[in-house]
Amino acid sequence: MLFQKDFSLRNTIFLRLIVTFLLIMLPIIVFAVYLYQWILHTASADIRTSATAQTAFYLSDMENEIERMKLLQYSLLEDEDLNKLALTWETLAVIDRTENLNSLMKRLFIVQNSSTYIKDVRVHIMTIGRTISSVGGVRDLEIKRFREIRSVFGDQRSPVIEWDGGLYLSAMKQRGIKGAEPLFTVEIELDAQELRAALGQFNTYPGSGTLLLSDTSSVALSSVTGELAQADKSQYVREIRDVASGERLRIAGAPYYIVQAGSQELGLSIYRMIPEAIIKTPLSKFYTWAWVFAVAGLAIIVAFAMSTYKFIHKPMLTLVKSFRRMEQGDLDIYIKHESRDEFRYLYSRFNQMVSNLHSLIDQVYKQKIMAQRAELKQLQSQINPHFLYNSFFILNTMAKTGDTERIEQLTTLLGEYFQFVTRNASDLVTMEQEIHHARMYTEIQAMRFSRRITVRFDPLSETLKPVQVPRLIVQPIVENAFKHSLEKKAMEGLIIVRFEQEEACIRIIVEDNGDRLTEETLAQLKKSLNACQEQAETTGLVNIHRRIRITFGEESGLLVDRSELGGLRVTILLTTGGEGADVPDAYR
């Protein structure tokens, strides 16, 4: 594979070039983003500052207007005709009462017309039980209005009173008696329609809105347009009081900038809600160019990445893949390259190197392989004479006892045994054949040891049966257990052969319950296996260990340790690469 532990994508020249280019582009992109945000912030700050100044100016003008109304209101408290009506009503003749009422009506009408923000001027005279209005004339005393507005007035810290959805100015003429109701009150009702029209002049942006709120209660007046008119007013009024001027607030899912100005004298505040989109509108062209810049930058990055991939990474990848194929033994490689660049020289040198390897392969590599194959033949041809002697001794004993049936069985097993050992057709056999041979050996030994030694083979899975392994790697280990661990064991002996398979390796485990294994012997066995060299003696377990490493590579071989049964445990480790036996072609 191309991307192995020593070659990963993050270590490629291609990725490093791309990262370097991105690091070069990054300051430009960051500066562009910063410039856009700075312009957006500056524009929004200018709009908010202008809106705040307009609102504050309007509130200042309203303070002056309210102050003028209060002066007119207090002048009415000293009006001669009003005081006569309140104090001498009973003594006045009908003509005098009428004249005084008409004169007071004219004065109230003058006060009403002195400002467009005045809707009505009323005088509530408690002593005569009359309410005199510049709009409605003389009527019976509106006792509820008289008392409720007066009660609200007593709690107000500002001149403007909010009562029953309207805004009022109120003044009263006190009696000389403490705790008594006033002689009369002068009430000015502000025109809510005119105030809304005045608030509407701040809605210079589509979808904006303006609220006039008192500091001690909820909504006083509002002028909203667009989606604000459809939104829940009570909801965003509660939220808007907690937002500082210049901050953003989402209303009905849309972001708005809140501009606030307040008057401590009036106890009123004006909140302007300006859609965020309005602030961004002057930057729409700049916003478009920002996207053009972003798309152009992305296109440059893609173009650079594609050109780098085509002219650098792809040729380099071809060279690396060719080296990988060569490492795996494929020497039928020739790289073509049309461009007259540095890679053409590299490719030509690579092709020349492969050609030289072709000429040297017979002299070096193949000679070594043939020597190893000859050594395999020599190793496989070794037959333990001790086993041969014992087999003939058993056969002699059976002949003397006339046990012809077992003689036939033993001779058949011995024939198959030596046929398998001496066969030279192939260096490798399937796992099924190798285990079958080991089973034949144990059956022969069973005739010798009768029931004193038990050999148990675990079932061989279907996936392991076709795996190619060197011949004579399991039976000699079982033979070693018979000879060195169990042959002289007084109690019943046990040999277990089991199999384990993982993604990248196969384990064949042979263990016994022999009691003759010392720590010194175990250490010597491990030392012999670890020190296995070309000139080492190739007998016994070292024989098997070396053949497995020749066939499967340095990661394979034998592992020895003490079994949980008490004797020796030998593990045959075959590295397969995850898909059956990945045996090199040279050894097949």
XYZ file of C-alpha atoms in Angstrom:
588
model
C 0.000 0.000 0.000
C 1.071 3.575 -0.560
C 0.251 5.119 2.799
C 2.071 3.027 5.383
C 3.473 3.971 8.770
C 6.578 5.531 7.174
C 4.528 7.327 4.522
C 1.347 9.177 5.507
C -0.582 11.982 3.857
C 0.431 14.523 6.473
C 4.103 13.904 5.630
C 3.739 14.482 1.879
C 5.364 17.389 0.070
C 2.004 18.139 -1.533
C 0.301 18.782 1.806
C 3.220 20.859 3.024
C 3.091 23.048 -0.073
C -0.648 23.558 0.361
C -0.225 24.411 4.062
C 2.586 26.846 3.227
C 0.438 28.558 0.594
C -2.482 28.775 3.014
C -0.198 30.323 5.633
C 0.779 32.940 3.051
C -2.856 33.609 2.170
C -4.039 33.594 5.771
C -2.849 37.135 6.708
C -4.543 38.524 3.595
C -7.801 36.743 4.425
C -7.623 37.809 8.071
C -6.964 41.425 7.057
C -9.920 41.362 4.639
C -12.220 39.977 7.341
C -10.935 42.552 9.840
C -11.439 45.388 7.321
C -14.996 44.265 6.632
C -15.829 44.005 10.325
C -14.211 47.396 11.021
C -16.234 49.107 8.282
C -19.407 47.385 9.467
C -18.747 48.433 13.067
C -17.922 52.018 12.052
C -21.031 52.349 9.897
C -23.289 50.902 12.572
C -21.679 53.125 15.226
C -22.266 56.218 13.079
C -25.903 55.289 12.534
C -26.420 54.598 16.235
C -24.702 57.830 17.241
C -26.828 59.825 14.822
C -29.997 58.095 16.002
C -29.099 58.686 19.654
C -28.441 62.378 19.014
C -31.786 62.796 17.218
C -33.637 61.043 20.024
C -31.907 63.056 22.743
C -32.671 66.309 20.902
C -36.322 65.360 20.615
C -36.515 64.542 24.327
C -34.871 67.872 25.172
C -37.450 69.665 23.039
C -40.225 67.684 24.742
C -38.880 68.667 28.166
C -39.123 72.329 27.191
C -42.617 71.839 25.811
C -43.792 70.041 28.974
C -42.233 72.756 31.123
C -44.155 75.417 29.168
C -47.387 73.426 29.611
C -46.755 73.193 33.344
C -46.331 76.958 33.548
C -49.669 77.451 31.776
C -51.196 74.893 34.102
C -49.973 76.662 37.232
C -51.162 79.998 35.849
C -54.644 78.463 35.598
C -54.491 77.629 39.295
C -54.403 81.387 39.970
C -57.066 82.255 37.424
C -59.508 84.752 38.997
C -62.636 83.318 37.384
C -61.687 79.750 38.385
C -61.064 80.721 41.992
C -64.382 82.660 42.136
C -66.233 79.618 40.853
C -64.561 77.352 43.402
C -64.910 79.642 46.410
C -68.021 81.816 45.822
C -70.230 79.621 43.693
C -73.097 79.713 46.107
C -73.071 83.516 46.354
C -72.778 84.232 42.649
C -75.760 85.128 40.618
C -76.670 83.016 37.638
C -75.402 85.665 35.225
C -72.089 85.926 37.065
C -71.730 82.151 37.115
C -72.322 82.017 33.375
C -69.847 84.807 32.655
C -67.159 83.232 34.831
C -67.706 79.811 33.210
C -67.505 81.301 29.713
C -64.391 83.232 30.612
C -62.793 80.048 32.063
C -63.776 78.076 28.950
C -62.007 80.626 26.737
C -58.902 80.399 28.888
C -58.907 76.601 28.701
C -59.356 76.746 24.945
C -56.391 79.107 24.642
C -54.213 76.709 26.656
C -55.360 73.778 24.508
C -54.461 75.566 21.283
C -51.056 76.630 22.612
C -49.554 73.221 21.695
C -50.315 70.516 19.166
C -49.530 67.936 21.861
C -52.500 69.030 24.033
C -55.684 67.087 23.377
C -57.872 68.479 26.160
C -57.707 70.728 29.217
C -60.006 69.929 32.114
C -60.712 71.551 35.430
C -62.315 69.418 38.128
C -63.951 71.693 40.746
C -64.816 69.668 43.828
C -66.710 72.423 45.628
C -69.317 72.883 42.880
C -69.317 69.299 41.560
C -68.446 70.371 38.015
C -65.861 69.345 35.382
C -65.107 71.968 32.787
C -63.410 70.784 29.552
C -62.062 72.781 26.632
C -63.508 70.102 24.369
C -66.569 68.806 26.200
C -67.697 71.985 28.006
C -69.319 71.942 31.479
C -70.468 68.599 32.893
C -70.969 66.863 36.187
C -67.817 66.242 38.186
C -65.915 63.179 36.925
C -65.236 62.044 40.457
C -63.421 58.807 39.478
C -61.104 60.621 37.126
C -60.593 63.384 39.686
C -59.541 61.011 42.446
C -57.578 58.388 40.464
C -55.399 60.810 38.556
C -54.788 62.695 41.818
C -53.772 59.435 43.539
C -51.378 58.604 40.736
C -49.985 62.104 40.864
C -49.063 61.628 44.481
C -46.758 58.694 43.580
C -45.086 60.285 40.582
C -41.559 61.572 40.566
C -42.057 63.111 37.106
C -44.585 65.652 35.835
C -46.062 63.219 33.274
C -48.755 60.902 34.632
C -49.789 57.664 32.916
C -53.401 56.712 33.604
C -55.842 54.525 31.724
C -53.597 54.322 28.657
C -53.132 58.092 28.370
C -50.528 60.700 29.426
C -51.538 63.655 31.609
C -50.219 66.692 33.416
C -51.986 67.519 36.639
C -51.928 70.371 39.179
C -54.199 71.032 42.158
C -55.364 73.875 44.395
C -55.136 72.702 47.991
C -57.551 73.628 50.759
C -56.333 75.180 53.934
C -57.343 72.060 55.867
C -54.742 69.287 56.153
C -55.789 66.016 54.543
C -58.823 67.519 52.824
C -59.462 67.056 49.137
C -58.247 69.943 46.914
C -60.585 72.709 45.796
C -59.950 71.869 42.184
C -57.429 70.232 39.834
C -56.217 71.370 36.448
C -55.586 68.466 34.087
C -53.914 68.578 30.668
C -54.353 65.458 28.528
C -51.571 64.963 26.000
C -52.586 64.021 22.454
C -51.443 60.397 21.961
C -52.046 60.588 18.204
C -49.768 63.610 17.828
C -47.123 61.976 20.016
C -47.238 58.822 17.886
C -46.877 60.965 14.793
C -43.852 62.619 16.411
C -42.400 59.199 17.251
C -43.093 58.084 13.704
C -40.631 60.673 12.387
C -37.851 58.505 13.855
C -38.899 55.527 11.721
C -36.768 56.706 8.847
C -35.669 53.141 8.069
C -38.023 50.473 6.695
C -39.076 48.012 9.344
C -37.902 50.175 12.258
C -39.938 51.156 15.317
C -39.998 53.589 18.228
C -41.295 53.176 21.799
C -42.028 55.859 24.381
C -41.833 54.154 27.781
C -42.272 55.541 31.242
C -39.647 54.560 33.796
C -42.228 53.217 36.266
C -44.668 51.354 34.027
C -44.950 49.537 30.726
C -45.726 50.916 27.266
C -46.770 54.515 27.043
C -46.822 54.980 23.281
C -45.414 53.102 20.309
C -44.923 53.604 16.595
C -43.787 50.418 14.833
C -43.713 49.242 11.229
C -43.040 46.030 9.329
C -42.562 42.823 11.288
C -42.487 44.727 14.590
C -46.187 45.486 14.161
C -46.919 41.747 13.984
C -44.655 40.736 16.891
C -45.741 40.296 20.502
C -45.256 43.821 21.855
C -45.427 42.863 25.527
C -42.656 40.311 24.976
C -40.064 42.573 23.405
C -40.968 45.509 25.672
C -39.892 43.418 28.681
C -36.662 42.456 26.942
C -35.834 45.894 25.574
C -35.504 47.466 29.045
C -32.588 45.101 29.830
C -30.643 45.934 26.675
C -28.049 48.697 26.737
C -28.058 51.348 24.055
C -26.169 50.193 20.972
C -26.643 46.490 21.698
C -28.513 43.972 19.564
C -31.809 42.256 20.371
C -33.635 39.572 18.398
C -37.306 40.403 17.938
C -39.560 37.974 16.074
C -36.437 36.125 14.953
C -34.785 39.182 13.357
C -31.829 41.153 14.838
C -32.346 44.833 15.732
C -30.000 47.482 17.084
C -31.503 49.298 20.086
C -30.898 53.049 20.487
C -32.111 54.557 23.780
C -32.323 58.073 25.193
C -34.005 58.988 28.475
C -35.165 62.041 30.369
C -34.944 61.984 34.153
C -37.101 65.107 34.459
C -39.950 63.557 32.485
C -39.374 59.958 33.660
C -39.666 58.869 30.029
C -37.360 57.017 27.644
C -37.448 56.629 23.889
C -36.258 53.330 22.411
C -35.549 53.117 18.698
C -35.344 49.685 17.038
C -33.301 49.730 13.832
C -33.060 46.516 11.756
C -29.521 45.204 11.478
C -30.030 44.762 7.749
C -30.475 48.545 7.417
C -27.025 49.144 8.871
C -25.536 46.608 6.482
C -27.316 48.066 3.455
C -24.699 50.803 2.765
C -22.119 48.013 2.778
C -23.948 45.818 0.281
C -21.535 46.596 -2.548
C -18.572 46.109 -0.268
C -20.186 42.877 0.948
C -20.514 41.718 -2.679
C -16.885 42.511 -3.346
C -15.941 40.678 -0.184
C -17.631 37.554 -1.531
C -15.929 38.060 -4.889
C -12.621 38.302 -3.067
C -13.406 35.162 -1.055
C -14.408 33.204 -4.172
C -11.330 34.460 -6.029
C -9.115 33.483 -3.102
C -10.699 30.035 -3.003
C -10.233 29.669 -6.763
C -6.555 30.632 -6.408
C -6.102 28.058 -3.645
C -7.826 25.360 -5.713
C -5.789 26.255 -8.811
C -2.575 26.157 -6.801
C -3.554 22.834 -5.222
C -4.447 21.288 -8.601
C -1.277 22.506 -10.303
C 0.846 21.334 -7.373
C -0.888 17.970 -7.456
C -0.467 17.616 -11.218
C 3.121 18.807 -11.607
C 4.668 17.764 -8.264
C 2.584 15.413 -6.153
C 1.325 13.109 -8.922
C 4.791 12.489 -10.468
C 6.214 12.023 -6.984
C 3.377 9.624 -6.149
C 4.129 7.633 -9.300
C 7.771 7.355 -8.294
C 6.893 6.290 -4.731
C 4.390 3.680 -5.979
C 7.014 2.319 -8.344
C 9.460 1.971 -5.471
C 6.759 0.177 -3.476
C 6.147 -2.262 -6.318
C 9.870 -2.864 -6.609
C 10.107 -3.499 -2.833
C 7.387 -6.152 -3.227
C 9.446 -7.953 -5.878
C 7.818 -6.560 -9.036
C 10.637 -5.576 -11.368
C 8.535 -5.252 -14.534
C 8.304 -1.476 -14.114
C 9.003 1.265 -16.601
C 7.959 4.885 -15.979
C 7.207 7.198 -18.885
C 7.287 10.980 -18.506
C 6.761 13.415 -21.368
C 7.607 16.705 -19.649
C 11.210 17.875 -19.753
C 11.547 18.597 -16.049
C 13.411 17.214 -13.063
C 11.119 14.203 -12.806
C 12.160 13.059 -16.275
C 15.714 12.701 -15.027
C 14.561 10.921 -11.858
C 12.386 8.536 -13.864
C 15.195 7.735 -16.285
C 17.532 6.970 -13.375
C 14.850 4.784 -11.796
C 14.327 2.846 -15.041
C 18.082 2.349 -15.318
C 18.219 1.105 -11.739
C 15.441 -1.430 -12.389
C 17.295 -2.606 -15.473
C 20.449 -3.093 -13.447
C 18.502 -5.055 -10.857
C 17.227 -7.335 -13.617
C 20.784 -8.106 -14.634
C 21.888 -8.760 -11.044
C 18.886 -10.767 -9.862
C 20.196 -14.116 -11.186
C 23.624 -13.553 -9.663
C 22.518 -12.520 -6.192
C 18.850 -12.852 -5.310
C 17.993 -16.047 -7.161
C 21.206 -17.744 -6.012
C 20.292 -16.948 -2.420
C 16.742 -18.234 -2.875
C 18.001 -21.447 -4.437
C 20.420 -21.913 -1.547
C 17.571 -21.442 0.913
C 15.381 -23.882 -1.009
C 18.207 -26.428 -0.946
C 18.478 -25.909 2.784
C 14.736 -26.496 3.132
C 15.116 -29.792 1.317
C 17.957 -30.791 3.609
C 16.050 -29.780 6.733
C 12.929 -31.649 5.634
C 14.910 -34.788 4.832
C 16.020 -35.254 8.447
C 14.242 -38.240 10.010
C 14.477 -39.052 13.671
C 16.039 -42.551 13.896
C 14.741 -42.929 17.463
C 11.164 -42.867 16.146
C 12.073 -45.338 13.400
C 13.604 -47.771 15.913
C 10.563 -47.578 18.194
C 8.200 -48.134 15.261
C 10.041 -51.328 14.221
C 10.107 -52.491 17.854
C 6.301 -52.069 18.097
C 5.905 -53.888 14.772
C 8.086 -56.750 16.013
C 6.037 -57.023 19.215
C 2.744 -57.152 17.239
C 4.138 -59.867 14.956
C 5.131 -61.986 17.929
C 1.680 -61.628 19.466
C -0.067 -62.287 16.155
C -1.907 -58.930 16.209
C -2.248 -58.789 12.429
C -5.021 -56.170 12.440
C -2.864 -53.642 14.278
C 0.156 -54.609 12.141
C -1.839 -53.636 9.075
C -2.938 -50.381 10.716
C 0.610 -49.508 11.849
C 2.214 -50.271 8.508
C -0.414 -48.161 6.734
C 0.213 -45.223 9.086
C 4.001 -45.626 8.742
C 3.680 -45.691 4.964
C 1.666 -42.471 4.888
C 4.020 -40.939 7.460
C 7.229 -41.556 5.479
C 5.506 -40.690 2.214
C 4.667 -37.243 3.615
C 8.177 -36.770 5.071
C 10.090 -37.774 1.935
C 7.843 -36.107 -0.654
C 9.762 -33.391 -2.551
C 7.037 -32.112 -4.865
C 6.491 -28.951 -2.872
C 8.078 -27.138 0.053
C 4.636 -26.029 1.268
C 1.507 -27.957 2.182
C -1.898 -26.870 3.367
C -2.558 -26.508 7.063
C -5.060 -29.377 6.769
C -2.369 -31.728 5.392
C 0.160 -30.701 8.039
C -2.287 -31.287 10.912
C -3.379 -34.601 9.360
C 0.274 -35.715 9.340
C 0.638 -34.738 13.004
C -2.486 -36.731 13.818
C -1.024 -39.808 12.050
C 2.105 -39.465 14.155
C 0.075 -39.348 17.380
C -1.887 -42.441 16.320
C 1.398 -44.309 15.803
C 2.620 -43.182 19.219
C -0.723 -44.156 20.756
C 0.020 -47.769 19.788
C 3.257 -47.518 21.727
C 2.081 -45.709 24.847
C -1.399 -47.196 24.846
C -3.623 -44.952 27.017
C -0.856 -43.458 29.133
C -0.580 -40.322 26.930
C -3.593 -38.433 25.544
C -3.322 -36.071 22.567
C -6.180 -33.608 21.972
C -6.495 -31.621 18.757
C -8.895 -28.663 18.593
C -11.030 -28.504 15.438
C -9.333 -26.788 12.489
C -11.538 -23.999 11.086
C -12.447 -23.898 7.413
C -10.559 -20.625 6.931
C -7.301 -22.200 8.191
C -7.449 -25.448 6.217
C -6.183 -24.009 2.873
C -3.423 -21.883 4.464
C -0.003 -22.753 3.000
C 2.682 -23.674 5.582
C 6.095 -25.424 5.429
C 6.008 -29.160 5.859
C 6.909 -30.787 9.182
C 6.396 -27.874 11.577
C 3.736 -29.348 13.896
C 4.639 -33.063 14.074
C 8.250 -32.494 15.274
C 6.964 -30.311 18.124
C 4.487 -33.034 19.147
C 7.347 -35.550 18.855
C 9.477 -33.342 21.096
C 6.694 -33.406 23.740
C 6.577 -37.222 23.619
C 10.319 -37.652 23.780
C 11.433 -35.015 26.283
C 8.369 -34.384 28.466
C 5.992 -37.359 28.590
C 7.926 -40.522 27.646
C 9.170 -41.075 31.207
C 6.242 -39.416 32.997
C 4.772 -41.711 35.653
C 1.277 -40.239 35.601
C -1.025 -39.776 32.620
C 0.371 -37.371 30.042
C -1.569 -34.774 28.047
C -0.755 -32.907 24.833
C -3.097 -30.198 23.496
C -2.896 -28.729 20.000
C -5.066 -25.656 19.458
C -5.361 -22.835 16.927
C -5.850 -19.072 17.158
C -6.405 -16.645 14.292
C -6.251 -12.855 14.263
C -6.378 -10.345 11.452
C -2.650 -10.436 10.693
C -1.389 -13.690 12.193
C -2.120 -17.362 12.896
C -1.003 -19.175 16.061
C -0.642 -22.960 16.396
C -0.143 -23.764 20.085
C 1.262 -27.129 21.279
C 1.467 -27.586 25.056
C 1.907 -30.511 27.440
C 1.732 -31.286 31.143
C 5.265 -32.628 31.455
C 7.044 -32.095 34.770
C 10.681 -32.192 33.613
C 10.890 -28.597 32.283
C 13.249 -26.512 34.410
C 13.763 -22.752 34.239
C 17.302 -23.354 33.027
C 16.063 -25.553 30.167
C 13.385 -23.003 29.211
C 15.932 -20.173 29.216
C 18.283 -22.238 27.018
C 15.475 -22.895 24.523
C 14.646 -19.189 24.268
C 18.308 -18.337 23.836
C 18.689 -20.892 21.041
C 15.703 -19.488 19.155
C 16.775 -15.862 19.587
C 20.332 -16.631 18.471
C 19.270 -18.502 15.334
C 21.930 -17.545 12.704
C 22.927 -18.761 9.292
C 25.667 -21.001 10.694
C 23.655 -22.298 13.665
C 22.879 -25.970 14.012
C 19.567 -26.633 12.311
C 17.985 -29.378 14.397
C 14.906 -29.705 16.598
C 12.909 -26.563 17.402
C 15.601 -24.357 15.842
C 15.051 -26.274 12.603
C 11.330 -25.401 12.570
C 11.923 -21.822 13.762
C 14.368 -21.135 10.943
C 12.216 -22.667 8.212
C 9.202 -20.627 9.286
C 11.243 -17.400 9.285
C 12.667 -18.220 5.842
C 9.145 -18.730 4.524
C 7.092 -16.091 6.367
C 9.642 -13.469 7.337
C 11.396 -12.245 10.460
C 8.125 -11.485 12.293
C 7.223 -15.197 12.336
C 8.759 -18.173 14.119
C 8.500 -20.096 17.379
C 7.779 -18.758 20.857
C 8.381 -20.918 23.937
C 7.172 -20.462 27.504
C 5.778 -22.500 30.376
C 2.286 -23.918 29.872
C -0.495 -23.575 32.405
C -0.574 -27.397 32.299
C 2.915 -27.404 33.836
C 5.029 -28.408 30.843
C 6.304 -26.645 27.730
C 4.134 -24.474 25.487
C 5.371 -23.895 21.932
C 3.566 -21.284 19.815
C 4.010 -21.358 16.039
C 3.470 -17.741 14.901
C 2.676 -17.233 11.203
C 2.242 -13.630 10.032
C -0.319 -13.660 7.225
C -1.043 -9.982 6.473
C -4.728 -10.519 7.262
C -5.789 -12.527 4.186
C -4.652 -16.149 4.532
C -1.031 -17.083 4.189
C 0.765 -14.244 2.460
C 3.745 -16.384 1.476
C 6.365 -14.664 -0.725
C 6.372 -15.901 -4.305
C 10.036 -16.893 -4.069
C 9.196 -19.623 -1.546
C 6.117 -21.066 -3.223
